[in-house]
Amino acid sequence: LQNDIGEVRKSGLNIMMSMKSEGKPVSFVEDCAVELPDLAAYTAGLTEIFEKHGTKGTWYAHASVGCLHVRPVLNMKLDKDVKTMRAIAEECFALVAHYKGS
């Protein structure tokens, strides 16, 4: 059973990366962590940031310790998405700092 759980996790990453759209999950909002009491508000804040920039994120988590692996979906072939990546990174950094996370 434990091996099956590990396989599901590995398969999930492959499924995310095989999205049919031009945009793909980009790994740059990684390993951010906040205290558990702040986790729900933090994830809501991330969702708001992504929506503000016209995208969504893919999520993996070690939620029991407040650590998230979030990959916003962007098309890095487009100049506008490269600029969006920078804006999202700065806003996500500020959000983590707001919650005194790391």
mmCIF file of N, CA and C in Angstrom, residues 23-24 28 46-58 71-75 81 84 88:
data_model
loop_
_atom_site.group_PDB
_atom_site.id
_atom_site.type_symbol
_atom_site.label_atom_id
_atom_site.label_comp_id
_atom_site.label_asym_id
_atom_site.label_seq_id
_atom_site.Cartn_x
_atom_site.Cartn_y
_atom_site.Cartn_z
ATOM 1 N N GLY A 23 0.329 26.249 -22.049
ATOM 2 C CA GLY A 23 0.827 26.541 -20.711
ATOM 3 C C GLY A 23 1.131 25.258 -19.959
ATOM 4 N N LYS A 24 2.187 25.288 -19.198
ATOM 5 C CA LYS A 24 2.601 24.143 -18.382
ATOM 6 C C LYS A 24 2.870 24.626 -16.958
ATOM 7 N N PHE A 28 8.444 27.470 -9.725
ATOM 8 C CA PHE A 28 9.146 28.610 -9.130
ATOM 9 C C PHE A 28 8.505 29.093 -7.839
ATOM 10 N N LEU A 46 -2.746 32.619 -2.450
ATOM 11 C CA LEU A 46 -2.082 32.161 -3.677
ATOM 12 C C LEU A 46 -3.079 32.075 -4.824
ATOM 13 N N THR A 47 -4.240 31.513 -4.548
ATOM 14 C CA THR A 47 -5.268 31.390 -5.576
ATOM 15 C C THR A 47 -5.662 32.766 -6.108
ATOM 16 N N GLU A 48 -5.795 33.746 -5.218
ATOM 17 C CA GLU A 48 -6.124 35.111 -5.641
ATOM 18 C C GLU A 48 -5.029 35.688 -6.538
ATOM 19 N N ILE A 49 -3.776 35.452 -6.195
ATOM 20 C CA ILE A 49 -2.656 35.939 -7.016
ATOM 21 C C ILE A 49 -2.730 35.313 -8.408
ATOM 22 N N PHE A 50 -2.926 34.016 -8.472
ATOM 23 C CA PHE A 50 -2.987 33.345 -9.771
ATOM 24 C C PHE A 50 -4.156 33.876 -10.601
ATOM 25 N N GLU A 51 -5.328 34.008 -9.971
ATOM 26 C CA GLU A 51 -6.500 34.512 -10.687
ATOM 27 C C GLU A 51 -6.271 35.929 -11.192
ATOM 28 N N LYS A 52 -5.631 36.754 -10.383
ATOM 29 C CA LYS A 52 -5.319 38.136 -10.776
ATOM 30 C C LYS A 52 -4.499 38.150 -12.062
ATOM 31 N N HIS A 53 -3.638 37.164 -12.231
ATOM 32 C CA HIS A 53 -2.761 37.097 -13.396
ATOM 33 C C HIS A 53 -3.292 36.159 -14.483
ATOM 34 N N GLY A 54 -4.546 35.738 -14.346
ATOM 35 C CA GLY A 54 -5.200 34.953 -15.385
ATOM 36 C C GLY A 54 -4.722 33.521 -15.517
ATOM 37 N N THR A 55 -4.287 32.938 -14.408
ATOM 38 C CA THR A 55 -3.829 31.554 -14.463
ATOM 39 C C THR A 55 -4.322 30.784 -13.249
ATOM 40 N N LYS A 56 -3.906 29.542 -13.184
ATOM 41 C CA LYS A 56 -4.183 28.668 -12.045
ATOM 42 C C LYS A 56 -2.873 28.037 -11.627
ATOM 43 N N GLY A 57 -2.897 27.342 -10.526
ATOM 44 C CA GLY A 57 -1.709 26.637 -10.075
ATOM 45 C C GLY A 57 -1.986 25.156 -9.921
ATOM 46 N N THR A 58 -0.946 24.362 -10.029
ATOM 47 C CA THR A 58 -1.042 22.953 -9.671
ATOM 48 C C THR A 58 -0.433 22.822 -8.282
ATOM 49 N N ARG A 71 2.861 25.150 -8.615
ATOM 50 C CA ARG A 71 3.398 25.481 -9.928
ATOM 51 C C ARG A 71 2.340 26.233 -10.727
ATOM 52 N N PRO A 72 2.507 27.539 -10.866
ATOM 53 C CA PRO A 72 1.581 28.284 -11.719
ATOM 54 C C PRO A 72 1.700 27.811 -13.171
ATOM 55 N N VAL A 73 0.573 27.803 -13.870
ATOM 56 C CA VAL A 73 0.543 27.363 -15.261
ATOM 57 C C VAL A 73 0.797 28.575 -16.156
ATOM 58 N N LEU A 74 1.919 28.526 -16.873
ATOM 59 C CA LEU A 74 2.314 29.619 -17.765
ATOM 60 C C LEU A 74 2.888 29.052 -19.053
ATOM 61 N N ASN A 75 2.837 29.848 -20.103
ATOM 62 C CA ASN A 75 3.468 29.488 -21.375
ATOM 63 C C ASN A 75 4.752 30.299 -21.481
ATOM 64 N N ASP A 81 3.963 36.025 -20.435
ATOM 65 C CA ASP A 81 3.974 35.049 -19.345
ATOM 66 C C ASP A 81 5.303 35.054 -18.596
ATOM 67 N N THR A 84 4.766 37.820 -16.347
ATOM 68 C CA THR A 84 3.800 37.387 -15.337
ATOM 69 C C THR A 84 4.487 36.519 -14.290
ATOM 70 N N ILE A 88 4.188 37.193 -10.332
ATOM 71 C CA ILE A 88 3.657 36.158 -9.432
ATOM 72 C C ILE A 88 4.692 35.816 -8.364
#
